[in-house]
Amino acid sequence: MSGSVLYMSMSLDGYIAGPNDEPGNPGGDGFIRLHEWGLTPDKEAHRTDGVAGRLNEEYNATGAVLAGRRTAEQAGHWGGGHHGVPTFVLSHRPPGPSVADHPLVTYVTDGIASAMAQAKAAAGGREVLVHGAYTAQRALEAGLLDEVQIHQVPVLLGRGRRLFDALPSRIELEIVRVIDTPEATHIRYRVRH
């Protein structure tokens, strides 16, 4: 069965998006700083060399994506499908008409358990990539998130959108892997259920 992994770049003070994170400014002010570790020097493409290349390969080997509506819409539904795999969008309401142009994107309005089940079924035994603070919080709350991959960037944003701002209770994690680089410390955790 597929596992589910939250992949997020995060500042040391817990932010995954900078201030002024809104539709006209996805990720907010300074957002690119959180992702520089994985980009080529021209910041136009993902690196394929070194640690960043290996982590980008891991991320792109996932078989499906589960994201929240806000994340998916701000990313433009990743042009129709995140790295060419089925993308499931957790939402409280049906999608807008533009989603019809993206056959790999499915809106799920009947909760996190249904969304995760559909994503795992579509992943074909590969991992489900989970994106977004709201979706991660709901998956943790429901006991449906298996692992957390944090790319801890050595910067303090001071403001923005926090990843784990509203959890109902303490959640224990087990460190599975730590890769330290000058650009980021990449920490993978297993969620203790």
mmCIF file with all atom_site columns, C-alpha atoms in Angstrom:
data_model
loop_
_atom_site.group_PDB
_atom_site.id
_atom_site.type_symbol
_atom_site.label_atom_id
_atom_site.label_alt_id
_atom_site.label_comp_id
_atom_site.label_asym_id
_atom_site.label_entity_id
_atom_site.label_seq_id
_atom_site.pdbx_PDB_ins_code
_atom_site.Cartn_x
_atom_site.Cartn_y
_atom_site.Cartn_z
_atom_site.occupancy
_atom_site.B_iso_or_equiv
_atom_site.pdbx_formal_charge
_atom_site.auth_seq_id
_atom_site.auth_comp_id
_atom_site.auth_asym_id
_atom_site.auth_atom_id
_atom_site.pdbx_PDB_model_num
ATOM 1   C CA . MET A 1 1   ? 0.000   0.000  0.000   1.00 0.00 ? 1   MET A CA 1
ATOM 2   C CA . SER A 1 2   ? 1.136   3.551  -0.712  1.00 0.00 ? 2   SER A CA 1
ATOM 3   C CA . GLY A 1 3   ? 2.480   5.752  2.040   1.00 0.00 ? 3   GLY A CA 1
ATOM 4   C CA . SER A 1 4   ? 1.774   9.463  2.358   1.00 0.00 ? 4   SER A CA 1
ATOM 5   C CA . VAL A 1 5   ? 4.562   12.006 2.735   1.00 0.00 ? 5   VAL A CA 1
ATOM 6   C CA . LEU A 1 6   ? 4.298   15.733 3.353   1.00 0.00 ? 6   LEU A CA 1
ATOM 7   C CA . TYR A 1 7   ? 7.048   17.498 1.380   1.00 0.00 ? 7   TYR A CA 1
ATOM 8   C CA . MET A 1 8   ? 7.617   21.111 2.442   1.00 0.00 ? 8   MET A CA 1
ATOM 9   C CA . SER A 1 9   ? 10.378  23.688 2.550   1.00 0.00 ? 9   SER A CA 1
ATOM 10  C CA . MET A 1 10  ? 10.192  25.689 5.755   1.00 0.00 ? 10  MET A CA 1
ATOM 11  C CA . SER A 1 11  ? 12.006  28.561 7.435   1.00 0.00 ? 11  SER A CA 1
ATOM 12  C CA . LEU A 1 12  ? 13.576  27.981 10.828  1.00 0.00 ? 12  LEU A CA 1
ATOM 13  C CA . ASP A 1 13  ? 10.685  29.864 12.435  1.00 0.00 ? 13  ASP A CA 1
ATOM 14  C CA . GLY A 1 14  ? 8.114   27.547 10.849  1.00 0.00 ? 14  GLY A CA 1
ATOM 15  C CA . TYR A 1 15  ? 6.907   29.476 7.808   1.00 0.00 ? 15  TYR A CA 1
ATOM 16  C CA . ILE A 1 16  ? 6.161   27.819 4.449   1.00 0.00 ? 16  ILE A CA 1
ATOM 17  C CA . ALA A 1 17  ? 5.093   31.072 2.794   1.00 0.00 ? 17  ALA A CA 1
ATOM 18  C CA . GLY A 1 18  ? 6.131   34.650 3.279   1.00 0.00 ? 18  GLY A CA 1
ATOM 19  C CA . PRO A 1 19  ? 3.979   37.665 4.113   1.00 0.00 ? 19  PRO A CA 1
ATOM 20  C CA . ASN A 1 20  ? 1.366   38.766 1.562   1.00 0.00 ? 20  ASN A CA 1
ATOM 21  C CA . ASP A 1 21  ? 0.670   35.192 0.428   1.00 0.00 ? 21  ASP A CA 1
ATOM 22  C CA . GLU A 1 22  ? -2.326  35.670 -1.867  1.00 0.00 ? 22  GLU A CA 1
ATOM 23  C CA . PRO A 1 23  ? -3.490  34.701 -5.376  1.00 0.00 ? 23  PRO A CA 1
ATOM 24  C CA . GLY A 1 24  ? -1.577  37.529 -7.058  1.00 0.00 ? 24  GLY A CA 1
ATOM 25  C CA . ASN A 1 25  ? 1.562   36.716 -5.059  1.00 0.00 ? 25  ASN A CA 1
ATOM 26  C CA . PRO A 1 26  ? 1.621   32.909 -4.542  1.00 0.00 ? 26  PRO A CA 1
ATOM 27  C CA . GLY A 1 27  ? 3.881   31.936 -1.676  1.00 0.00 ? 27  GLY A CA 1
ATOM 28  C CA . GLY A 1 28  ? 4.163   35.533 -0.532  1.00 0.00 ? 28  GLY A CA 1
ATOM 29  C CA . ASP A 1 29  ? 7.108   37.883 -0.395  1.00 0.00 ? 29  ASP A CA 1
ATOM 30  C CA . GLY A 1 30  ? 10.452  36.064 -0.423  1.00 0.00 ? 30  GLY A CA 1
ATOM 31  C CA . PHE A 1 31  ? 8.886   32.667 -1.162  1.00 0.00 ? 31  PHE A CA 1
ATOM 32  C CA . ILE A 1 32  ? 11.625  31.644 -3.590  1.00 0.00 ? 32  ILE A CA 1
ATOM 33  C CA . ARG A 1 33  ? 14.154  31.809 -0.726  1.00 0.00 ? 33  ARG A CA 1
ATOM 34  C CA . LEU A 1 34  ? 12.552  28.701 0.776   1.00 0.00 ? 34  LEU A CA 1
ATOM 35  C CA . HIS A 1 35  ? 13.149  26.740 -2.434  1.00 0.00 ? 35  HIS A CA 1
ATOM 36  C CA . GLU A 1 36  ? 16.570  27.939 -3.558  1.00 0.00 ? 36  GLU A CA 1
ATOM 37  C CA . TRP A 1 37  ? 18.163  24.760 -2.161  1.00 0.00 ? 37  TRP A CA 1
ATOM 38  C CA . GLY A 1 38  ? 16.525  22.720 -4.940  1.00 0.00 ? 38  GLY A CA 1
ATOM 39  C CA . LEU A 1 39  ? 16.883  25.118 -7.872  1.00 0.00 ? 39  LEU A CA 1
ATOM 40  C CA . THR A 1 40  ? 19.591  25.604 -10.457 1.00 0.00 ? 40  THR A CA 1
ATOM 41  C CA . PRO A 1 41  ? 21.644  28.820 -10.144 1.00 0.00 ? 41  PRO A CA 1
ATOM 42  C CA . ASP A 1 42  ? 19.361  30.568 -12.666 1.00 0.00 ? 42  ASP A CA 1
ATOM 43  C CA . LYS A 1 43  ? 16.349  29.505 -10.517 1.00 0.00 ? 43  LYS A CA 1
ATOM 44  C CA . GLU A 1 44  ? 14.521  28.298 -13.624 1.00 0.00 ? 44  GLU A CA 1
ATOM 45  C CA . ALA A 1 45  ? 14.583  24.539 -13.028 1.00 0.00 ? 45  ALA A CA 1
ATOM 46  C CA . HIS A 1 46  ? 15.034  21.918 -10.319 1.00 0.00 ? 46  HIS A CA 1
ATOM 47  C CA . ARG A 1 47  ? 18.565  20.714 -9.758  1.00 0.00 ? 47  ARG A CA 1
ATOM 48  C CA . THR A 1 48  ? 19.481  17.245 -10.934 1.00 0.00 ? 48  THR A CA 1
ATOM 49  C CA . ASP A 1 49  ? 22.882  17.034 -9.232  1.00 0.00 ? 49  ASP A CA 1
ATOM 50  C CA . GLY A 1 50  ? 24.016  16.311 -5.676  1.00 0.00 ? 50  GLY A CA 1
ATOM 51  C CA . VAL A 1 51  ? 21.741  16.062 -2.657  1.00 0.00 ? 51  VAL A CA 1
ATOM 52  C CA . ALA A 1 52  ? 19.164  18.444 -4.154  1.00 0.00 ? 52  ALA A CA 1
ATOM 53  C CA . GLY A 1 53  ? 18.993  16.305 -7.291  1.00 0.00 ? 53  GLY A CA 1
ATOM 54  C CA . ARG A 1 54  ? 18.439  13.117 -5.289  1.00 0.00 ? 54  ARG A CA 1
ATOM 55  C CA . LEU A 1 55  ? 15.721  14.771 -3.192  1.00 0.00 ? 55  LEU A CA 1
ATOM 56  C CA . ASN A 1 56  ? 14.029  16.197 -6.289  1.00 0.00 ? 56  ASN A CA 1
ATOM 57  C CA . GLU A 1 57  ? 14.055  12.703 -7.858  1.00 0.00 ? 57  GLU A CA 1
ATOM 58  C CA . GLU A 1 58  ? 12.463  11.271 -4.709  1.00 0.00 ? 58  GLU A CA 1
ATOM 59  C CA . TYR A 1 59  ? 9.785   13.951 -4.762  1.00 0.00 ? 59  TYR A CA 1
ATOM 60  C CA . ASN A 1 60  ? 9.050   13.360 -8.448  1.00 0.00 ? 60  ASN A CA 1
ATOM 61  C CA . ALA A 1 61  ? 8.845   9.573  -7.976  1.00 0.00 ? 61  ALA A CA 1
ATOM 62  C CA . THR A 1 62  ? 5.592   9.932  -6.048  1.00 0.00 ? 62  THR A CA 1
ATOM 63  C CA . GLY A 1 63  ? 2.539   8.430  -7.730  1.00 0.00 ? 63  GLY A CA 1
ATOM 64  C CA . ALA A 1 64  ? -0.125  10.969 -6.781  1.00 0.00 ? 64  ALA A CA 1
ATOM 65  C CA . VAL A 1 65  ? -0.498  14.339 -5.094  1.00 0.00 ? 65  VAL A CA 1
ATOM 66  C CA . LEU A 1 66  ? -2.923  15.455 -2.397  1.00 0.00 ? 66  LEU A CA 1
ATOM 67  C CA . ALA A 1 67  ? -3.161  19.203 -1.846  1.00 0.00 ? 67  ALA A CA 1
ATOM 68  C CA . GLY A 1 68  ? -5.556  21.740 -0.455  1.00 0.00 ? 68  GLY A CA 1
ATOM 69  C CA . ARG A 1 69  ? -7.600  23.993 -2.703  1.00 0.00 ? 69  ARG A CA 1
ATOM 70  C CA . ARG A 1 70  ? -5.704  27.163 -1.825  1.00 0.00 ? 70  ARG A CA 1
ATOM 71  C CA . THR A 1 71  ? -2.350  25.529 -2.609  1.00 0.00 ? 71  THR A CA 1
ATOM 72  C CA . ALA A 1 72  ? -3.584  23.970 -5.850  1.00 0.00 ? 72  ALA A CA 1
ATOM 73  C CA . GLU A 1 73  ? -5.243  27.131 -7.110  1.00 0.00 ? 73  GLU A CA 1
ATOM 74  C CA . GLN A 1 74  ? -2.253  29.329 -6.281  1.00 0.00 ? 74  GLN A CA 1
ATOM 75  C CA . ALA A 1 75  ? -0.031  26.866 -8.168  1.00 0.00 ? 75  ALA A CA 1
ATOM 76  C CA . GLY A 1 76  ? -2.381  26.981 -11.156 1.00 0.00 ? 76  GLY A CA 1
ATOM 77  C CA . HIS A 1 77  ? -3.073  23.272 -10.595 1.00 0.00 ? 77  HIS A CA 1
ATOM 78  C CA . TRP A 1 78  ? 0.557   22.748 -11.662 1.00 0.00 ? 78  TRP A CA 1
ATOM 79  C CA . GLY A 1 79  ? -0.443  23.191 -15.270 1.00 0.00 ? 79  GLY A CA 1
ATOM 80  C CA . GLY A 1 80  ? -2.841  20.255 -15.108 1.00 0.00 ? 80  GLY A CA 1
ATOM 81  C CA . GLY A 1 81  ? -1.049  17.708 -12.988 1.00 0.00 ? 81  GLY A CA 1
ATOM 82  C CA . HIS A 1 82  ? 1.858   17.858 -10.594 1.00 0.00 ? 82  HIS A CA 1
ATOM 83  C CA . HIS A 1 83  ? 4.790   16.100 -12.358 1.00 0.00 ? 83  HIS A CA 1
ATOM 84  C CA . GLY A 1 84  ? 2.315   14.253 -14.592 1.00 0.00 ? 84  GLY A CA 1
ATOM 85  C CA . VAL A 1 85  ? 0.537   12.254 -11.892 1.00 0.00 ? 85  VAL A CA 1
ATOM 86  C CA . PRO A 1 86  ? -3.052  12.377 -10.628 1.00 0.00 ? 86  PRO A CA 1
ATOM 87  C CA . THR A 1 87  ? -3.640  15.313 -8.303  1.00 0.00 ? 87  THR A CA 1
ATOM 88  C CA . PHE A 1 88  ? -6.391  15.295 -5.691  1.00 0.00 ? 88  PHE A CA 1
ATOM 89  C CA . VAL A 1 89  ? -7.549  18.601 -4.242  1.00 0.00 ? 89  VAL A CA 1
ATOM 90  C CA . LEU A 1 90  ? -9.197  18.647 -0.827  1.00 0.00 ? 90  LEU A CA 1
ATOM 91  C CA . SER A 1 91  ? -11.978 21.238 -0.902  1.00 0.00 ? 91  SER A CA 1
ATOM 92  C CA . HIS A 1 92  ? -15.237 22.199 0.784   1.00 0.00 ? 92  HIS A CA 1
ATOM 93  C CA . ARG A 1 93  ? -16.838 23.080 -2.552  1.00 0.00 ? 93  ARG A CA 1
ATOM 94  C CA . PRO A 1 94  ? -16.750 21.893 -6.176  1.00 0.00 ? 94  PRO A CA 1
ATOM 95  C CA . PRO A 1 95  ? -14.032 23.191 -8.510  1.00 0.00 ? 95  PRO A CA 1
ATOM 96  C CA . GLY A 1 96  ? -14.332 26.149 -10.813 1.00 0.00 ? 96  GLY A CA 1
ATOM 97  C CA . PRO A 1 97  ? -14.904 25.564 -14.542 1.00 0.00 ? 97  PRO A CA 1
ATOM 98  C CA . SER A 1 98  ? -11.204 25.927 -15.464 1.00 0.00 ? 98  SER A CA 1
ATOM 99  C CA . VAL A 1 99  ? -10.391 22.607 -13.750 1.00 0.00 ? 99  VAL A CA 1
ATOM 100 C CA . ALA A 1 100 ? -12.210 20.799 -16.583 1.00 0.00 ? 100 ALA A CA 1
ATOM 101 C CA . ASP A 1 101 ? -9.133  21.584 -18.687 1.00 0.00 ? 101 ASP A CA 1
ATOM 102 C CA . HIS A 1 102 ? -7.006  19.472 -16.315 1.00 0.00 ? 102 HIS A CA 1
ATOM 103 C CA . PRO A 1 103 ? -8.034  15.789 -16.527 1.00 0.00 ? 103 PRO A CA 1
ATOM 104 C CA . LEU A 1 104 ? -5.446  14.699 -13.920 1.00 0.00 ? 104 LEU A CA 1
ATOM 105 C CA . VAL A 1 105 ? -6.939  17.041 -11.287 1.00 0.00 ? 105 VAL A CA 1
ATOM 106 C CA . THR A 1 106 ? -9.807  15.741 -9.137  1.00 0.00 ? 106 THR A CA 1
ATOM 107 C CA . TYR A 1 107 ? -11.552 17.809 -6.457  1.00 0.00 ? 107 TYR A CA 1
ATOM 108 C CA . VAL A 1 108 ? -12.640 15.814 -3.404  1.00 0.00 ? 108 VAL A CA 1
ATOM 109 C CA . THR A 1 109 ? -15.334 17.409 -1.267  1.00 0.00 ? 109 THR A CA 1
ATOM 110 C CA . ASP A 1 110 ? -16.148 14.578 1.142   1.00 0.00 ? 110 ASP A CA 1
ATOM 111 C CA . GLY A 1 111 ? -13.196 14.907 3.509   1.00 0.00 ? 111 GLY A CA 1
ATOM 112 C CA . ILE A 1 112 ? -9.561  14.052 4.065   1.00 0.00 ? 112 ILE A CA 1
ATOM 113 C CA . ALA A 1 113 ? -10.123 10.284 4.462   1.00 0.00 ? 113 ALA A CA 1
ATOM 114 C CA . SER A 1 114 ? -11.767 10.044 1.050   1.00 0.00 ? 114 SER A CA 1
ATOM 115 C CA . ALA A 1 115 ? -9.161  12.293 -0.571  1.00 0.00 ? 115 ALA A CA 1
ATOM 116 C CA . MET A 1 116 ? -6.279  10.245 0.854   1.00 0.00 ? 116 MET A CA 1
ATOM 117 C CA . ALA A 1 117 ? -7.906  6.942  -0.123  1.00 0.00 ? 117 ALA A CA 1
ATOM 118 C CA . GLN A 1 118 ? -8.368  8.140  -3.702  1.00 0.00 ? 118 GLN A CA 1
ATOM 119 C CA . ALA A 1 119 ? -4.801  9.452  -3.884  1.00 0.00 ? 119 ALA A CA 1
ATOM 120 C CA . LYS A 1 120 ? -3.352  6.207  -2.513  1.00 0.00 ? 120 LYS A CA 1
ATOM 121 C CA . ALA A 1 121 ? -5.397  4.136  -4.966  1.00 0.00 ? 121 ALA A CA 1
ATOM 122 C CA . ALA A 1 122 ? -4.189  6.287  -7.868  1.00 0.00 ? 122 ALA A CA 1
ATOM 123 C CA . ALA A 1 123 ? -0.548  6.195  -6.698  1.00 0.00 ? 123 ALA A CA 1
ATOM 124 C CA . GLY A 1 124 ? -0.198  2.573  -7.762  1.00 0.00 ? 124 GLY A CA 1
ATOM 125 C CA . GLY A 1 125 ? 1.909   1.546  -4.766  1.00 0.00 ? 125 GLY A CA 1
ATOM 126 C CA . ARG A 1 126 ? 4.104   4.652  -4.881  1.00 0.00 ? 126 ARG A CA 1
ATOM 127 C CA . GLU A 1 127 ? 4.007   7.386  -2.250  1.00 0.00 ? 127 GLU A CA 1
ATOM 128 C CA . VAL A 1 128 ? 1.411   10.133 -2.146  1.00 0.00 ? 128 VAL A CA 1
ATOM 129 C CA . LEU A 1 129 ? 2.977   13.607 -2.057  1.00 0.00 ? 129 LEU A CA 1
ATOM 130 C CA . VAL A 1 130 ? 1.046   15.819 0.368   1.00 0.00 ? 130 VAL A CA 1
ATOM 131 C CA . HIS A 1 131 ? 1.185   19.609 -0.046  1.00 0.00 ? 131 HIS A CA 1
ATOM 132 C CA . GLY A 1 132 ? -0.100  22.541 1.962   1.00 0.00 ? 132 GLY A CA 1
ATOM 133 C CA . ALA A 1 133 ? -0.529  23.476 5.602   1.00 0.00 ? 133 ALA A CA 1
ATOM 134 C CA . TYR A 1 134 ? -4.283  22.909 5.868   1.00 0.00 ? 134 TYR A CA 1
ATOM 135 C CA . THR A 1 135 ? -4.138  19.504 4.182   1.00 0.00 ? 135 THR A CA 1
ATOM 136 C CA . ALA A 1 136 ? -1.155  18.421 6.286   1.00 0.00 ? 136 ALA A CA 1
ATOM 137 C CA . GLN A 1 137 ? -2.932  19.456 9.487   1.00 0.00 ? 137 GLN A CA 1
ATOM 138 C CA . ARG A 1 138 ? -6.111  17.571 8.527   1.00 0.00 ? 138 ARG A CA 1
ATOM 139 C CA . ALA A 1 139 ? -4.132  14.457 7.523   1.00 0.00 ? 139 ALA A CA 1
ATOM 140 C CA . LEU A 1 140 ? -2.194  14.503 10.810  1.00 0.00 ? 140 LEU A CA 1
ATOM 141 C CA . GLU A 1 141 ? -5.396  15.039 12.791  1.00 0.00 ? 141 GLU A CA 1
ATOM 142 C CA . ALA A 1 142 ? -7.012  12.033 11.071  1.00 0.00 ? 142 ALA A CA 1
ATOM 143 C CA . GLY A 1 143 ? -3.934  9.800  11.464  1.00 0.00 ? 143 GLY A CA 1
ATOM 144 C CA . LEU A 1 144 ? -3.508  9.602  7.684   1.00 0.00 ? 144 LEU A CA 1
ATOM 145 C CA . LEU A 1 145 ? -0.046  11.109 7.238   1.00 0.00 ? 145 LEU A CA 1
ATOM 146 C CA . ASP A 1 146 ? 2.805   8.602  7.373   1.00 0.00 ? 146 ASP A CA 1
ATOM 147 C CA . GLU A 1 147 ? 5.919   10.739 6.978   1.00 0.00 ? 147 GLU A CA 1
ATOM 148 C CA . VAL A 1 148 ? 7.040   14.362 6.922   1.00 0.00 ? 148 VAL A CA 1
ATOM 149 C CA . GLN A 1 149 ? 9.950   15.556 4.748   1.00 0.00 ? 149 GLN A CA 1
ATOM 150 C CA . ILE A 1 150 ? 10.996  19.039 5.839   1.00 0.00 ? 150 ILE A CA 1
ATOM 151 C CA . HIS A 1 151 ? 13.608  21.036 3.987   1.00 0.00 ? 151 HIS A CA 1
ATOM 152 C CA . GLN A 1 152 ? 14.654  23.323 6.869   1.00 0.00 ? 152 GLN A CA 1
ATOM 153 C CA . VAL A 1 153 ? 16.039  26.502 5.329   1.00 0.00 ? 153 VAL A CA 1
ATOM 154 C CA . PRO A 1 154 ? 18.406  28.635 7.431   1.00 0.00 ? 154 PRO A CA 1
ATOM 155 C CA . VAL A 1 155 ? 16.330  31.799 7.359   1.00 0.00 ? 155 VAL A CA 1
ATOM 156 C CA . LEU A 1 156 ? 13.913  33.487 9.754   1.00 0.00 ? 156 LEU A CA 1
ATOM 157 C CA . LEU A 1 157 ? 11.004  34.948 7.777   1.00 0.00 ? 157 LEU A CA 1
ATOM 158 C CA . GLY A 1 158 ? 9.329   36.501 10.811  1.00 0.00 ? 158 GLY A CA 1
ATOM 159 C CA . ARG A 1 159 ? 5.891   36.532 9.181   1.00 0.00 ? 159 ARG A CA 1
ATOM 160 C CA . GLY A 1 160 ? 3.842   34.561 6.695   1.00 0.00 ? 160 GLY A CA 1
ATOM 161 C CA . ARG A 1 161 ? 1.982   31.245 6.747   1.00 0.00 ? 161 ARG A CA 1
ATOM 162 C CA . ARG A 1 162 ? 3.060   28.624 9.292   1.00 0.00 ? 162 ARG A CA 1
ATOM 163 C CA . LEU A 1 163 ? 2.983   24.926 8.503   1.00 0.00 ? 163 LEU A CA 1
ATOM 164 C CA . PHE A 1 164 ? 1.807   23.565 11.843  1.00 0.00 ? 164 PHE A CA 1
ATOM 165 C CA . ASP A 1 165 ? -0.154  26.497 13.207  1.00 0.00 ? 165 ASP A CA 1
ATOM 166 C CA . ALA A 1 166 ? -3.257  24.633 14.350  1.00 0.00 ? 166 ALA A CA 1
ATOM 167 C CA . LEU A 1 167 ? -2.934  21.045 15.516  1.00 0.00 ? 167 LEU A CA 1
ATOM 168 C CA . PRO A 1 168 ? -5.489  19.520 17.879  1.00 0.00 ? 168 PRO A CA 1
ATOM 169 C CA . SER A 1 169 ? -2.905  17.744 20.038  1.00 0.00 ? 169 SER A CA 1
ATOM 170 C CA . ARG A 1 170 ? 0.736   16.747 20.284  1.00 0.00 ? 170 ARG A CA 1
ATOM 171 C CA . ILE A 1 171 ? 1.994   14.464 17.533  1.00 0.00 ? 171 ILE A CA 1
ATOM 172 C CA . GLU A 1 172 ? 5.117   12.381 18.050  1.00 0.00 ? 172 GLU A CA 1
ATOM 173 C CA . LEU A 1 173 ? 7.613   11.970 15.227  1.00 0.00 ? 173 LEU A CA 1
ATOM 174 C CA . GLU A 1 174 ? 10.606  9.697  14.728  1.00 0.00 ? 174 GLU A CA 1
ATOM 175 C CA . ILE A 1 175 ? 13.617  10.944 12.766  1.00 0.00 ? 175 ILE A CA 1
ATOM 176 C CA . VAL A 1 176 ? 14.253  8.652  9.805   1.00 0.00 ? 176 VAL A CA 1
ATOM 177 C CA . ARG A 1 177 ? 16.944  10.605 7.935   1.00 0.00 ? 177 ARG A CA 1
ATOM 178 C CA . VAL A 1 178 ? 18.907  13.840 8.217   1.00 0.00 ? 178 VAL A CA 1
ATOM 179 C CA . ILE A 1 179 ? 20.903  15.299 5.332   1.00 0.00 ? 179 ILE A CA 1
ATOM 180 C CA . ASP A 1 180 ? 22.705  18.496 6.172   1.00 0.00 ? 180 ASP A CA 1
ATOM 181 C CA . THR A 1 181 ? 23.804  20.857 3.392   1.00 0.00 ? 181 THR A CA 1
ATOM 182 C CA . PRO A 1 182 ? 24.791  24.535 3.429   1.00 0.00 ? 182 PRO A CA 1
ATOM 183 C CA . GLU A 1 183 ? 21.474  25.446 1.717   1.00 0.00 ? 183 GLU A CA 1
ATOM 184 C CA . ALA A 1 184 ? 19.123  23.437 3.958   1.00 0.00 ? 184 ALA A CA 1
ATOM 185 C CA . THR A 1 185 ? 18.879  20.605 6.448   1.00 0.00 ? 185 THR A CA 1
ATOM 186 C CA . HIS A 1 186 ? 16.633  17.919 5.011   1.00 0.00 ? 186 HIS A CA 1
ATOM 187 C CA . ILE A 1 187 ? 14.876  16.012 7.795   1.00 0.00 ? 187 ILE A CA 1
ATOM 188 C CA . ARG A 1 188 ? 12.540  13.099 7.168   1.00 0.00 ? 188 ARG A CA 1
ATOM 189 C CA . TYR A 1 189 ? 10.283  11.998 10.007  1.00 0.00 ? 189 TYR A CA 1
ATOM 190 C CA . ARG A 1 190 ? 7.941   9.060  10.474  1.00 0.00 ? 190 ARG A CA 1
ATOM 191 C CA . VAL A 1 191 ? 4.669   9.945  12.182  1.00 0.00 ? 191 VAL A CA 1
ATOM 192 C CA . ARG A 1 192 ? 4.030   7.772  15.227  1.00 0.00 ? 192 ARG A CA 1
ATOM 193 C CA . HIS A 1 193 ? 0.393   6.693  15.112  1.00 0.00 ? 193 HIS A CA 1
#
